[in-house]
mmCIF file of C-alpha atoms in Angstrom:
data_model
loop_
_atom_site.group_PDB
_atom_site.id
_atom_site.type_symbol
_atom_site.label_atom_id
_atom_site.label_comp_id
_atom_site.label_asym_id
_atom_site.label_seq_id
_atom_site.Cartn_x
_atom_site.Cartn_y
_atom_site.Cartn_z
ATOM 1 C CA UNK J 915 -0.542 85.091 26.698
ATOM 2 C CA UNK J 916 -2.553 86.393 29.534
ATOM 3 C CA UNK J 917 -5.214 83.745 29.996
ATOM 4 C CA UNK J 918 -3.343 80.808 28.490
ATOM 5 C CA UNK J 919 -5.224 77.432 29.266
ATOM 6 C CA UNK J 920 -8.032 79.363 30.800
ATOM 7 C CA UNK J 921 -9.200 80.123 27.239
ATOM 8 C CA UNK J 922 -10.197 76.245 26.895
ATOM 9 C CA UNK J 923 -11.604 75.925 30.496
ATOM 10 C CA UNK J 924 -13.949 78.983 30.485
ATOM 11 C CA UNK J 925 -16.277 77.481 27.756
ATOM 12 C CA UNK J 926 -16.489 74.441 29.929
ATOM 13 C CA UNK J 927 -17.218 76.845 33.121
ATOM 14 C CA UNK J 928 -20.126 78.238 31.070
ATOM 15 C CA UNK J 929 -21.512 74.734 30.302
ATOM 16 C CA UNK J 930 -21.309 73.806 33.860
ATOM 17 C CA UNK J 931 -23.119 77.148 34.788
ATOM 18 C CA UNK J 932 -26.113 75.913 32.916
ATOM 19 C CA UNK J 933 -26.329 72.389 34.821
ATOM 20 C CA UNK J 934 -28.439 73.614 36.487
ATOM 21 C CA UNK J 935 -28.912 77.327 35.776
ATOM 22 C CA UNK J 936 -29.344 79.632 38.949
ATOM 23 C CA UNK J 937 -28.860 83.312 39.774
ATOM 24 C CA UNK J 938 -25.451 82.996 40.804
ATOM 25 C CA UNK J 939 -24.439 81.012 37.724
ATOM 26 C CA UNK J 940 -26.605 83.347 35.447
ATOM 27 C CA UNK J 941 -24.830 86.345 36.959
ATOM 28 C CA UNK J 942 -21.345 84.787 36.242
ATOM 29 C CA UNK J 943 -22.132 84.159 32.630
ATOM 30 C CA UNK J 944 -23.379 87.664 32.002
ATOM 31 C CA UNK J 945 -20.303 88.976 33.713
ATOM 32 C CA UNK J 946 -18.043 87.073 31.483
ATOM 33 C CA UNK J 947 -19.703 87.993 28.474
ATOM 34 C CA UNK J 948 -19.647 91.888 29.273
ATOM 35 C CA UNK J 949 -15.812 91.494 30.385
ATOM 36 C CA UNK J 950 -15.015 89.974 27.090
ATOM 37 C CA UNK J 951 -16.581 92.399 25.165
ATOM 38 C CA UNK J 952 -14.742 95.233 27.152
ATOM 39 C CA UNK J 953 -11.540 93.497 27.161
ATOM 40 C CA UNK J 954 -11.786 92.993 23.327
ATOM 41 C CA UNK J 955 -12.530 96.737 23.057
ATOM 42 C CA UNK J 956 -9.400 97.818 25.258
ATOM 43 C CA UNK J 957 -6.583 95.489 26.008
ATOM 44 C CA UNK J 958 -5.938 96.858 29.392
ATOM 45 C CA UNK J 959 -9.383 95.721 30.708
ATOM 46 C CA UNK J 960 -8.075 92.193 30.689
ATOM 47 C CA UNK J 961 -8.050 93.291 34.391
ATOM 48 C CA UNK J 962 -11.896 93.090 34.177
ATOM 49 C CA UNK J 963 -11.962 89.810 32.339
ATOM 50 C CA UNK J 964 -9.477 88.007 34.760
ATOM 51 C CA UNK J 965 -11.716 87.411 37.709
ATOM 52 C CA UNK J 966 -14.476 86.004 35.680
ATOM 53 C CA UNK J 967 -12.224 83.936 33.538
ATOM 54 C CA UNK J 968 -10.518 82.445 37.059
ATOM 55 C CA UNK J 969 -14.004 81.730 38.531
ATOM 56 C CA UNK J 970 -15.553 79.955 35.642
ATOM 57 C CA UNK J 971 -12.376 78.167 35.121
ATOM 58 C CA UNK J 972 -12.608 77.008 38.662
ATOM 59 C CA UNK J 973 -16.278 75.812 38.185
ATOM 60 C CA UNK J 974 -15.117 73.905 35.289
ATOM 61 C CA UNK J 975 -12.122 72.235 36.993
ATOM 62 C CA UNK J 976 -14.553 71.615 40.171
ATOM 63 C CA UNK J 977 -17.038 69.906 38.007
ATOM 64 C CA UNK J 978 -14.389 67.874 36.179
ATOM 65 C CA UNK J 979 -12.710 66.625 39.383
ATOM 66 C CA UNK J 980 -16.026 65.873 41.029
ATOM 67 C CA UNK J 981 -17.037 63.373 38.041
ATOM 68 C CA UNK J 982 -13.681 61.937 38.074
ATOM 69 C CA UNK J 983 -13.164 61.268 41.566
ATOM 70 C CA UNK J 984 -16.890 59.966 42.002
ATOM 71 C CA UNK J 985 -16.317 57.777 39.306
ATOM 72 C CA UNK J 986 -13.015 56.447 40.680
ATOM 73 C CA UNK J 987 -14.508 56.034 44.217
ATOM 74 C CA UNK J 988 -17.651 54.237 42.608
ATOM 75 C CA UNK J 989 -15.114 51.903 40.485
ATOM 76 C CA UNK J 990 -12.719 51.079 43.222
ATOM 77 C CA UNK J 991 -15.883 50.457 45.624
ATOM 78 C CA UNK J 992 -17.154 48.121 43.028
ATOM 79 C CA UNK J 993 -13.880 46.212 42.830
ATOM 80 C CA UNK J 994 -13.229 45.776 46.371
ATOM 81 C CA UNK J 995 -17.053 44.790 46.872
ATOM 82 C CA UNK J 996 -16.654 41.946 44.448
ATOM 83 C CA UNK J 997 -14.112 40.004 45.946
ATOM 84 C CA UNK J 998 -15.654 38.959 49.275
ATOM 85 C CA UNK J 999 -19.140 38.360 47.917
ATOM 86 C CA UNK J 1000 -17.801 35.627 45.668
ATOM 87 C CA UNK J 1001 -15.561 34.070 48.133
ATOM 88 C CA UNK J 1002 -18.529 33.909 50.546
ATOM 89 C CA UNK J 1003 -20.790 32.076 48.260
ATOM 90 C CA UNK J 1004 -18.155 29.708 47.307
ATOM 91 C CA UNK J 1005 -16.925 28.863 50.896
ATOM 92 C CA UNK J 1006 -18.405 25.887 52.586
ATOM 93 C CA UNK J 1007 -18.693 27.772 55.786
ATOM 94 C CA UNK J 1008 -21.943 27.723 57.571
ATOM 95 C CA UNK J 1009 -21.139 31.103 59.140
ATOM 96 C CA UNK J 1010 -21.657 33.089 56.214
ATOM 97 C CA UNK J 1011 -24.979 31.273 55.412
ATOM 98 C CA UNK J 1012 -26.242 31.853 58.966
ATOM 99 C CA UNK J 1013 -25.186 35.513 58.698
ATOM 100 C CA UNK J 1014 -27.282 35.622 55.396
ATOM 101 C CA UNK J 1015 -30.447 33.920 57.299
ATOM 102 C CA UNK J 1016 -30.256 36.188 60.125
ATOM 103 C CA UNK J 1017 -30.027 39.275 58.180
ATOM 104 C CA UNK J 1018 -33.268 37.975 56.021
ATOM 105 C CA UNK J 1019 -35.260 37.147 59.047
ATOM 106 C CA UNK J 1020 -34.700 40.631 60.557
ATOM 107 C CA UNK J 1021 -35.711 42.267 56.978
ATOM 108 C CA UNK J 1022 -38.859 40.125 56.930
ATOM 109 C CA UNK J 1023 -39.796 41.249 60.577
ATOM 110 C CA UNK J 1024 -39.258 44.878 59.801
ATOM 111 C CA UNK J 1025 -41.047 44.718 56.517
ATOM 112 C CA UNK J 1026 -43.939 42.924 58.464
ATOM 113 C CA UNK J 1027 -43.936 45.701 61.049
ATOM 114 C CA UNK J 1028 -43.857 48.407 58.469
ATOM 115 C CA UNK J 1029 -46.667 46.824 56.382
ATOM 116 C CA UNK J 1030 -49.106 47.004 59.381
ATOM 117 C CA UNK J 1031 -49.644 50.822 59.496
ATOM 118 C CA UNK J 1032 -49.498 51.062 55.689
ATOM 119 C CA UNK J 1033 -52.603 49.089 55.390
ATOM 120 C CA UNK J 1034 -54.560 51.826 57.168
ATOM 121 C CA UNK J 1035 -53.392 54.528 54.698
ATOM 122 C CA UNK J 1036 -55.910 55.532 52.051
ATOM 123 C CA UNK J 1037 -55.264 54.745 48.501
ATOM 124 C CA UNK J 1038 -54.179 58.366 47.611
ATOM 125 C CA UNK J 1039 -51.521 58.264 49.906
ATOM 126 C CA UNK J 1040 -50.124 54.699 48.575
ATOM 127 C CA UNK J 1041 -50.204 56.333 45.157
ATOM 128 C CA UNK J 1042 -48.248 59.391 46.376
ATOM 129 C CA UNK J 1043 -45.589 57.156 48.206
ATOM 130 C CA UNK J 1044 -45.194 54.811 45.225
ATOM 131 C CA UNK J 1045 -44.423 58.109 43.011
ATOM 132 C CA UNK J 1046 -42.050 59.344 45.486
ATOM 133 C CA UNK J 1047 -40.111 55.948 45.879
ATOM 134 C CA UNK J 1048 -40.040 55.579 42.186
ATOM 135 C CA UNK J 1049 -38.676 59.134 41.506
ATOM 136 C CA UNK J 1050 -36.215 58.623 44.236
ATOM 137 C CA UNK J 1051 -34.827 55.156 43.104
ATOM 138 C CA UNK J 1052 -34.821 56.310 39.392
ATOM 139 C CA UNK J 1053 -32.661 59.479 39.630
ATOM 140 C CA UNK J 1054 -29.531 57.923 41.331
ATOM 141 C CA UNK J 1055 -29.330 55.346 38.676
ATOM 142 C CA UNK J 1056 -29.754 58.004 35.721
ATOM 143 C CA UNK J 1057 -26.666 60.126 37.609
ATOM 144 C CA UNK J 1058 -24.794 57.137 37.955
ATOM 145 C CA UNK J 1059 -25.143 56.094 34.129
ATOM 146 C CA UNK J 1060 -24.262 59.952 33.250
ATOM 147 C CA UNK J 1061 -21.219 60.700 35.444
ATOM 148 C CA UNK J 1062 -19.454 57.287 36.009
ATOM 149 C CA UNK J 1063 -16.324 56.817 33.949
ATOM 150 C CA UNK J 1064 -14.251 53.878 33.701
ATOM 151 C CA UNK J 1065 -11.414 53.729 36.385
ATOM 152 C CA UNK J 1066 -8.183 54.152 33.779
ATOM 153 C CA UNK J 1067 -9.777 56.986 32.269
ATOM 154 C CA UNK J 1068 -10.731 58.881 35.488
ATOM 155 C CA UNK J 1069 -6.995 58.336 36.778
ATOM 156 C CA UNK J 1070 -5.396 59.443 33.471
ATOM 157 C CA UNK J 1071 -7.840 62.521 33.265
ATOM 158 C CA UNK J 1072 -7.194 63.736 36.685
ATOM 159 C CA UNK J 1073 -3.428 63.346 36.160
ATOM 160 C CA UNK J 1074 -3.703 65.344 33.136
ATOM 161 C CA UNK J 1075 -5.955 68.114 34.711
ATOM 162 C CA UNK J 1076 -3.330 68.547 37.687
ATOM 163 C CA UNK J 1077 -0.394 68.529 35.111
ATOM 164 C CA UNK J 1078 -2.372 71.392 33.305
ATOM 165 C CA UNK J 1079 -2.685 73.420 36.351
ATOM 166 C CA UNK J 1080 0.969 72.950 37.522
ATOM 167 C CA UNK J 1081 1.891 74.007 33.650
ATOM 168 C CA UNK J 1082 -0.319 77.105 34.053
ATOM 169 C CA UNK J 1083 1.314 78.053 37.396
ATOM 170 C CA UNK J 1084 4.697 78.027 35.380
ATOM 171 C CA UNK J 1085 3.224 80.109 32.622
ATOM 172 C CA UNK J 1086 1.949 82.548 35.208
ATOM 173 C CA UNK J 1087 5.428 82.875 36.894
ATOM 174 C CA UNK J 1088 7.017 83.315 33.495
ATOM 175 C CA UNK J 1089 4.737 86.186 32.347
ATOM 176 C CA UNK J 1090 4.930 87.929 35.454
ATOM 177 C CA UNK J 1091 8.711 88.012 35.198
ATOM 178 C CA UNK J 1092 8.840 88.734 31.565
ATOM 179 C CA UNK J 1093 6.070 90.896 30.678
ATOM 180 C CA UNK J 1094 4.702 92.388 33.720
ATOM 181 C CA UNK J 1095 8.050 93.027 35.755
ATOM 182 C CA UNK J 1096 9.929 95.095 33.351
ATOM 183 C CA UNK J 1097 9.399 98.902 33.631
ATOM 184 C CA UNK J 1098 7.386 100.662 30.882
ATOM 185 C CA UNK J 1099 9.892 103.278 30.460
ATOM 186 C CA UNK J 1100 13.047 101.318 29.599
ATOM 187 C CA UNK J 1101 12.380 98.762 26.713
ATOM 188 C CA UNK J 1102 14.154 95.743 25.875
ATOM 189 C CA UNK J 1103 14.043 93.259 23.073
ATOM 190 C CA UNK J 1104 16.228 90.230 22.056
ATOM 191 C CA UNK J 1105 17.844 88.990 18.922
ATOM 192 C CA UNK J 1106 20.653 87.138 17.582
ATOM 193 C CA UNK J 1107 23.159 89.875 18.645
ATOM 194 C CA UNK J 1108 21.794 89.988 22.235
ATOM 195 C CA UNK J 1109 19.783 91.973 24.552
ATOM 196 C CA UNK J 1110 18.927 95.522 23.131
ATOM 197 C CA UNK J 1111 17.948 98.445 25.406
ATOM 198 C CA UNK J 1112 15.790 101.033 24.599
ATOM 199 C CA UNK J 1113 16.104 104.082 26.971
ATOM 200 C CA UNK J 1114 14.347 106.824 24.712
ATOM 201 C CA UNK J 1115 11.784 107.622 27.291
ATOM 202 C CA UNK J 1116 14.291 108.580 29.804
ATOM 203 C CA UNK J 1117 16.548 110.465 27.212
ATOM 204 C CA UNK J 1118 13.539 112.638 26.124
ATOM 205 C CA UNK J 1119 12.628 113.439 29.702
ATOM 206 C CA UNK J 1120 15.965 114.267 30.681
ATOM 207 C CA UNK J 1121 16.332 116.673 27.891
ATOM 208 C CA UNK J 1122 12.855 118.380 28.959
ATOM 209 C CA UNK J 1123 14.207 118.617 32.357
ATOM 210 C CA UNK J 1124 17.732 120.268 31.408
ATOM 211 C CA UNK J 1125 16.807 122.350 28.385
ATOM 212 C CA UNK J 1126 13.395 123.922 28.940
ATOM 213 C CA UNK J 1127 12.042 126.527 31.551
ATOM 214 C CA UNK J 1128 10.217 125.230 34.628
ATOM 215 C CA UNK J 1129 7.073 127.144 33.493
ATOM 216 C CA UNK J 1130 7.156 125.458 29.878
ATOM 217 C CA UNK J 1131 3.923 123.473 28.999
ATOM 218 C CA UNK J 1132 4.248 120.231 27.258
ATOM 219 C CA UNK J 1133 1.407 118.655 25.000
ATOM 220 C CA UNK J 1134 1.362 115.155 24.299
ATOM 221 C CA UNK J 1135 -1.174 112.305 24.493
ATOM 222 C CA UNK J 1136 -2.294 111.655 27.669
ATOM 223 C CA UNK J 1137 -0.506 108.240 28.200
ATOM 224 C CA UNK J 1138 2.663 110.121 28.736
ATOM 225 C CA UNK J 1139 1.209 112.671 31.147
ATOM 226 C CA UNK J 1140 2.403 111.136 34.481
ATOM 227 C CA UNK J 1141 5.854 110.084 33.173
ATOM 228 C CA UNK J 1142 6.499 113.813 31.740
ATOM 229 C CA UNK J 1143 5.419 115.420 35.103
ATOM 230 C CA UNK J 1144 7.401 112.955 37.391
ATOM 231 C CA UNK J 1145 10.587 112.512 35.277
ATOM 232 C CA UNK J 1146 10.916 115.789 33.529
ATOM 233 C CA UNK J 1147 9.040 118.029 36.060
ATOM 234 C CA UNK J 1148 7.326 119.776 33.623
ATOM 235 C CA UNK J 1149 3.560 120.880 33.273
ATOM 236 C CA UNK J 1150 1.204 118.766 30.850
ATOM 237 C CA UNK J 1151 -2.098 119.486 29.238
ATOM 238 C CA UNK J 1152 -3.509 116.001 29.776
ATOM 239 C CA UNK J 1153 -2.367 113.137 31.702
ATOM 240 C CA UNK J 1154 -3.629 109.777 33.119
ATOM 241 C CA UNK J 1155 -5.961 111.370 35.446
ATOM 242 C CA UNK J 1156 -7.584 113.856 33.364
ATOM 243 C CA UNK J 1157 -11.358 113.395 33.860
ATOM 244 C CA UNK J 1158 -12.649 116.387 31.662
ATOM 245 C CA UNK J 1159 -13.043 114.664 28.211
ATOM 246 C CA UNK J 1160 -13.002 118.137 26.696
ATOM 247 C CA UNK J 1161 -9.405 118.666 27.429
ATOM 248 C CA UNK J 1162 -8.471 115.242 25.956
ATOM 249 C CA UNK J 1163 -10.519 115.984 22.843
ATOM 250 C CA UNK J 1164 -8.761 119.329 22.627
ATOM 251 C CA UNK J 1165 -5.170 117.622 22.163
ATOM 252 C CA UNK J 1166 -6.771 114.939 19.819
ATOM 253 C CA UNK J 1167 -8.124 117.574 17.735
ATOM 254 C CA UNK J 1168 -4.943 119.292 17.514
ATOM 255 C CA UNK J 1169 -3.042 116.187 16.594
ATOM 256 C CA UNK J 1170 -5.695 115.558 14.010
ATOM 257 C CA UNK J 1171 -5.778 119.021 12.420
ATOM 258 C CA UNK J 1172 -3.484 120.758 9.881
ATOM 259 C CA UNK J 1173 -0.486 122.235 11.070
ATOM 260 C CA UNK J 1174 -1.730 125.969 11.244
ATOM 261 C CA UNK J 1175 -4.950 125.086 12.689
ATOM 262 C CA UNK J 1176 -2.848 122.826 15.306
ATOM 263 C CA UNK J 1177 -0.430 125.564 16.158
ATOM 264 C CA UNK J 1178 -3.459 127.967 16.970
ATOM 265 C CA UNK J 1179 -5.000 125.332 19.437
ATOM 266 C CA UNK J 1180 -1.696 124.839 21.200
ATOM 267 C CA UNK J 1181 -0.951 128.320 21.273
ATOM 268 C CA UNK J 1182 -4.293 129.027 22.892
ATOM 269 C CA UNK J 1183 -3.258 126.679 25.456
ATOM 270 C CA UNK J 1184 0.009 128.333 26.183
ATOM 271 C CA UNK J 1185 2.174 125.249 25.018
ATOM 272 C CA UNK J 1186 5.602 125.592 24.368
ATOM 273 C CA UNK J 1187 6.658 122.106 23.375
ATOM 274 C CA UNK J 1188 4.868 118.968 21.625
ATOM 275 C CA UNK J 1189 5.930 115.543 22.487
ATOM 276 C CA UNK J 1190 5.332 112.400 20.272
ATOM 277 C CA UNK J 1191 6.181 108.866 20.149
ATOM 278 C CA UNK J 1192 7.086 107.113 17.149
ATOM 279 C CA UNK J 1193 7.968 103.560 16.548
ATOM 280 C CA UNK J 1194 8.308 103.130 12.938
ATOM 281 C CA UNK J 1195 12.139 103.092 12.981
ATOM 282 C CA UNK J 1196 12.659 100.159 15.619
ATOM 283 C CA UNK J 1197 9.120 98.580 15.293
ATOM 284 C CA UNK J 1198 7.919 99.606 18.494
ATOM 285 C CA UNK J 1199 3.805 99.053 17.936
ATOM 286 C CA UNK J 1200 2.698 101.144 20.830
ATOM 287 C CA UNK J 1201 3.236 104.510 19.234
ATOM 288 C CA UNK J 1202 1.100 107.498 18.517
ATOM 289 C CA UNK J 1203 0.442 106.541 14.962
ATOM 290 C CA UNK J 1204 -1.343 103.469 16.230
ATOM 291 C CA UNK J 1205 -3.183 105.315 18.886
ATOM 292 C CA UNK J 1206 -4.379 108.081 16.320
ATOM 293 C CA UNK J 1207 -7.582 106.495 15.758
ATOM 294 C CA UNK J 1208 -8.368 107.217 19.347
ATOM 295 C CA UNK J 1209 -7.353 110.810 18.872
ATOM 296 C CA UNK J 1210 -9.622 111.192 15.894
ATOM 297 C CA UNK J 1211 -12.500 109.414 17.643
ATOM 298 C CA UNK J 1212 -12.287 111.492 20.904
ATOM 299 C CA UNK J 1213 -11.701 114.700 19.139
ATOM 300 C CA UNK J 1214 -14.528 114.240 16.737
ATOM 301 C CA UNK J 1215 -16.825 113.557 19.677
ATOM 302 C CA UNK J 1216 -16.348 117.035 21.085
ATOM 303 C CA UNK J 1217 -15.557 118.872 17.689
ATOM 304 C CA UNK J 1218 -17.562 117.916 14.836
ATOM 305 C CA UNK J 1219 -15.471 119.055 12.163
ATOM 306 C CA UNK J 1220 -13.153 116.106 12.911
ATOM 307 C CA UNK J 1221 -14.833 113.283 10.853
ATOM 308 C CA UNK J 1222 -13.108 109.900 11.037
ATOM 309 C CA UNK J 1223 -14.148 108.840 7.401
ATOM 310 C CA UNK J 1224 -11.716 111.673 6.259
ATOM 311 C CA UNK J 1225 -8.785 109.576 7.602
ATOM 312 C CA UNK J 1226 -9.943 106.269 6.421
ATOM 313 C CA UNK J 1227 -9.308 104.537 3.262
ATOM 314 C CA UNK J 1228 -11.272 101.495 2.436
ATOM 315 C CA UNK J 1229 -11.895 101.418 6.122
ATOM 316 C CA UNK J 1230 -8.447 101.608 7.557
ATOM 317 C CA UNK J 1231 -5.709 103.942 8.708
ATOM 318 C CA UNK J 1232 -3.111 104.103 6.139
ATOM 319 C CA UNK J 1233 0.009 106.001 5.997
ATOM 320 C CA UNK J 1234 1.390 104.984 2.678
ATOM 321 C CA UNK J 1235 0.594 106.245 -0.845
ATOM 322 C CA UNK J 1236 -2.929 105.176 -0.436
ATOM 323 C CA UNK J 1237 -3.431 107.449 2.495
ATOM 324 C CA UNK J 1238 -6.101 110.107 2.270
ATOM 325 C CA UNK J 1239 -4.840 113.786 1.988
ATOM 326 C CA UNK J 1240 -6.417 114.715 5.517
ATOM 327 C CA UNK J 1241 -4.164 111.851 7.048
ATOM 328 C CA UNK J 1242 -1.020 112.980 5.118
ATOM 329 C CA UNK J 1243 -1.394 116.693 5.978
ATOM 330 C CA UNK J 1244 -2.493 116.315 9.852
ATOM 331 C CA UNK J 1245 0.024 117.416 12.424
ATOM 332 C CA UNK J 1246 0.462 113.736 14.007
ATOM 333 C CA UNK J 1247 1.694 112.443 10.618
ATOM 334 C CA UNK J 1248 4.092 115.117 9.900
ATOM 335 C CA UNK J 1249 5.725 115.194 13.566
ATOM 336 C CA UNK J 1250 6.209 111.545 13.485
ATOM 337 C CA UNK J 1251 7.360 111.279 9.746
ATOM 338 C CA UNK J 1252 9.332 114.476 9.608
ATOM 339 C CA UNK J 1253 12.842 113.734 8.078
ATOM 340 C CA UNK J 1254 11.934 109.910 8.551
ATOM 341 C CA UNK J 1255 13.256 109.451 4.771
ATOM 342 C CA UNK J 1256 16.638 110.403 5.909
ATOM 343 C CA UNK J 1257 17.097 107.173 7.985
ATOM 344 C CA UNK J 1258 17.116 104.536 5.039
ATOM 345 C CA UNK J 1259 16.415 106.679 2.038
ATOM 346 C CA UNK J 1260 12.703 104.910 1.532
ATOM 347 C CA UNK J 1261 10.766 105.817 4.567
ATOM 348 C CA UNK J 1262 9.874 102.272 5.360
ATOM 349 C CA UNK J 1263 7.769 102.011 8.432
ATOM 350 C CA UNK J 1264 8.575 98.758 10.174
ATOM 351 C CA UNK J 1265 5.396 98.658 12.424
ATOM 352 C CA UNK J 1266 2.908 99.371 9.510
ATOM 353 C CA UNK J 1267 5.115 97.443 7.123
ATOM 354 C CA UNK J 1268 5.233 99.790 4.079
ATOM 355 C CA UNK J 1269 6.685 103.027 3.031
ATOM 356 C CA UNK J 1270 5.018 106.256 3.799
ATOM 357 C CA UNK J 1271 3.098 108.059 1.397
ATOM 358 C CA UNK J 1272 4.470 111.674 1.950
ATOM 359 C CA UNK J 1273 8.239 111.571 2.401
ATOM 360 C CA UNK J 1274 9.519 115.030 1.668
ATOM 361 C CA UNK J 1275 7.984 118.129 3.546
ATOM 362 C CA UNK J 1276 8.798 120.906 5.773
ATOM 363 C CA UNK J 1277 7.272 122.274 8.991
ATOM 364 C CA UNK J 1278 6.379 125.936 8.980
ATOM 365 C CA UNK J 1279 4.867 126.404 12.412
ATOM 366 C CA UNK J 1280 6.983 123.832 14.343
ATOM 367 C CA UNK J 1281 10.620 123.115 14.701
ATOM 368 C CA UNK J 1282 12.243 119.857 15.629
ATOM 369 C CA UNK J 1283 14.246 120.431 18.985
ATOM 370 C CA UNK J 1284 15.141 116.916 19.955
ATOM 371 C CA UNK J 1285 15.048 113.296 18.544
ATOM 372 C CA UNK J 1286 16.190 110.411 20.724
ATOM 373 C CA UNK J 1287 18.633 108.024 19.712
ATOM 374 C CA UNK J 1288 16.143 105.221 18.347
ATOM 375 C CA UNK J 1289 13.607 107.921 17.292
ATOM 376 C CA UNK J 1290 10.990 106.848 19.433
ATOM 377 C CA UNK J 1291 10.518 109.986 21.308
ATOM 378 C CA UNK J 1292 10.350 113.243 19.117
ATOM 379 C CA UNK J 1293 10.134 116.891 20.658
ATOM 380 C CA UNK J 1294 9.059 119.714 18.673
ATOM 381 C CA UNK J 1295 8.838 123.491 19.720
ATOM 382 C CA UNK J 1296 6.198 126.004 18.629
ATOM 383 C CA UNK J 1297 7.642 128.714 16.440
ATOM 384 C CA UNK J 1298 6.711 132.021 17.440
ATOM 385 C CA UNK J 1299 4.632 133.959 14.500
ATOM 386 C CA UNK J 1300 6.018 137.178 13.412
ATOM 387 C CA UNK J 1301 2.618 139.026 13.320
ATOM 388 C CA UNK J 1302 2.029 137.807 16.867
ATOM 389 C CA UNK J 1303 5.359 139.043 18.038
ATOM 390 C CA UNK J 1304 4.741 142.508 16.325
ATOM 391 C CA UNK J 1305 1.102 142.360 18.290
ATOM 392 C CA UNK J 1306 3.137 141.882 21.414
ATOM 393 C CA UNK J 1307 5.479 144.481 20.900
ATOM 394 C CA UNK J 1308 2.880 147.076 20.084
ATOM 395 C CA UNK J 1309 1.176 145.909 23.416
ATOM 396 C CA UNK J 1310 4.485 146.489 25.276
ATOM 397 C CA UNK J 1311 4.981 149.974 23.569
ATOM 398 C CA UNK J 1312 1.493 151.126 24.464
ATOM 399 C CA UNK J 1313 1.854 149.866 27.969
ATOM 400 C CA UNK J 1314 5.112 151.567 28.522
ATOM 401 C CA UNK J 1315 3.588 154.780 27.202
ATOM 402 C CA UNK J 1316 0.580 154.583 29.480
ATOM 403 C CA UNK J 1317 3.072 154.003 32.663
ATOM 404 C CA UNK J 1318 5.185 156.937 31.600
ATOM 405 C CA UNK J 1319 2.113 159.151 31.346
ATOM 406 C CA UNK J 1320 0.934 157.926 34.832
ATOM 407 C CA UNK J 1321 4.435 158.471 36.223
ATOM 408 C CA UNK J 1322 4.325 162.096 34.949
ATOM 409 C CA UNK J 1323 0.822 162.563 36.293
ATOM 410 C CA UNK J 1324 2.113 161.376 39.865
ATOM 411 C CA UNK J 1325 4.844 164.049 39.560
ATOM 412 C CA UNK J 1326 2.517 166.681 38.713
ATOM 413 C CA UNK J 1327 0.149 165.682 41.691
ATOM 414 C CA UNK J 1328 1.679 165.128 44.881
ATOM 415 C CA UNK J 1329 -1.281 164.063 46.407
ATOM 416 C CA UNK J 1330 -1.372 160.695 44.418
#
């Protein structure tokens, strides 16, 4: 959808770069190869591929128009030059013959004048001159044989390329209007019933803004960090500008860990709420389950106990009955699919295309506090542990005792 017809013009541009190969053309080929690789790894890096694709497509179009226009020019000049030559030979006028004779006499004089100094040259120079004249006279003939096309084919091909360029302009305008002009927070979809608007993100951020304290911290994947900060006015652990890979790996490790271990990690970060994005009910593909493989990989890069093969079944991330126990017991699975079976009685995930493996389970360290209308955003709160509360109460009692003793000491000693 993004590069459209450029996918066909780029290979032609690569071929043009090799005819002939120079430093600039080799740079463009290497740039394209690396850009294709990185854009295949991450789709947002299409921004890196776009300049290379446009430049190579422009080179292909320039080469094609060069051949076509040169062919049309050559064929038209040949067509118009043949007419006067035939009429001149067939006409009885003596003017044409006299012009031919005068031109031939002039050519003979110039040839005689040029032949005099050539006789004085050595044999080696004569051989060199012959080689140069032969090479010069042969090259244009080869170029004309390779590049000259019939007039009709040249005209039709030129019109087709112009129509292709116009179609691509129309496609770019459509893609900019439909795919790149809509906000990423409010989503829309079309069906037979009409236009459907999914306003779940604003709904979730509004709930965070009105139902949580200003000092509360929210943990989520880094994609939603800027939106949470701007729209909910809450502190996040990681966002789109997080340069420290350990911070992102810590959140990914928490999402990949079992519930108790994840609670320990979030509690150490002073997190109060956890936000996840889930698209299994409405078919939203850019949810956290599809992004989960990056959470595992980034987390495993910093914390070796997170191993990607533990989450794979036959080389795939699965959430159905064939999923691994590590996958079914991780925090991300539980937060996304908690009470999901209540929607249709089967727990069918529309994005993955099958029923989930673990349907009935309870949360022990997290509690659901808010789920949006279409289940696209789900917010959970960390449950306070009883032993942690008792420990805090003991600390408060001990601190109150110390403060009382200090106050008593101050009363006894008026100099303090």
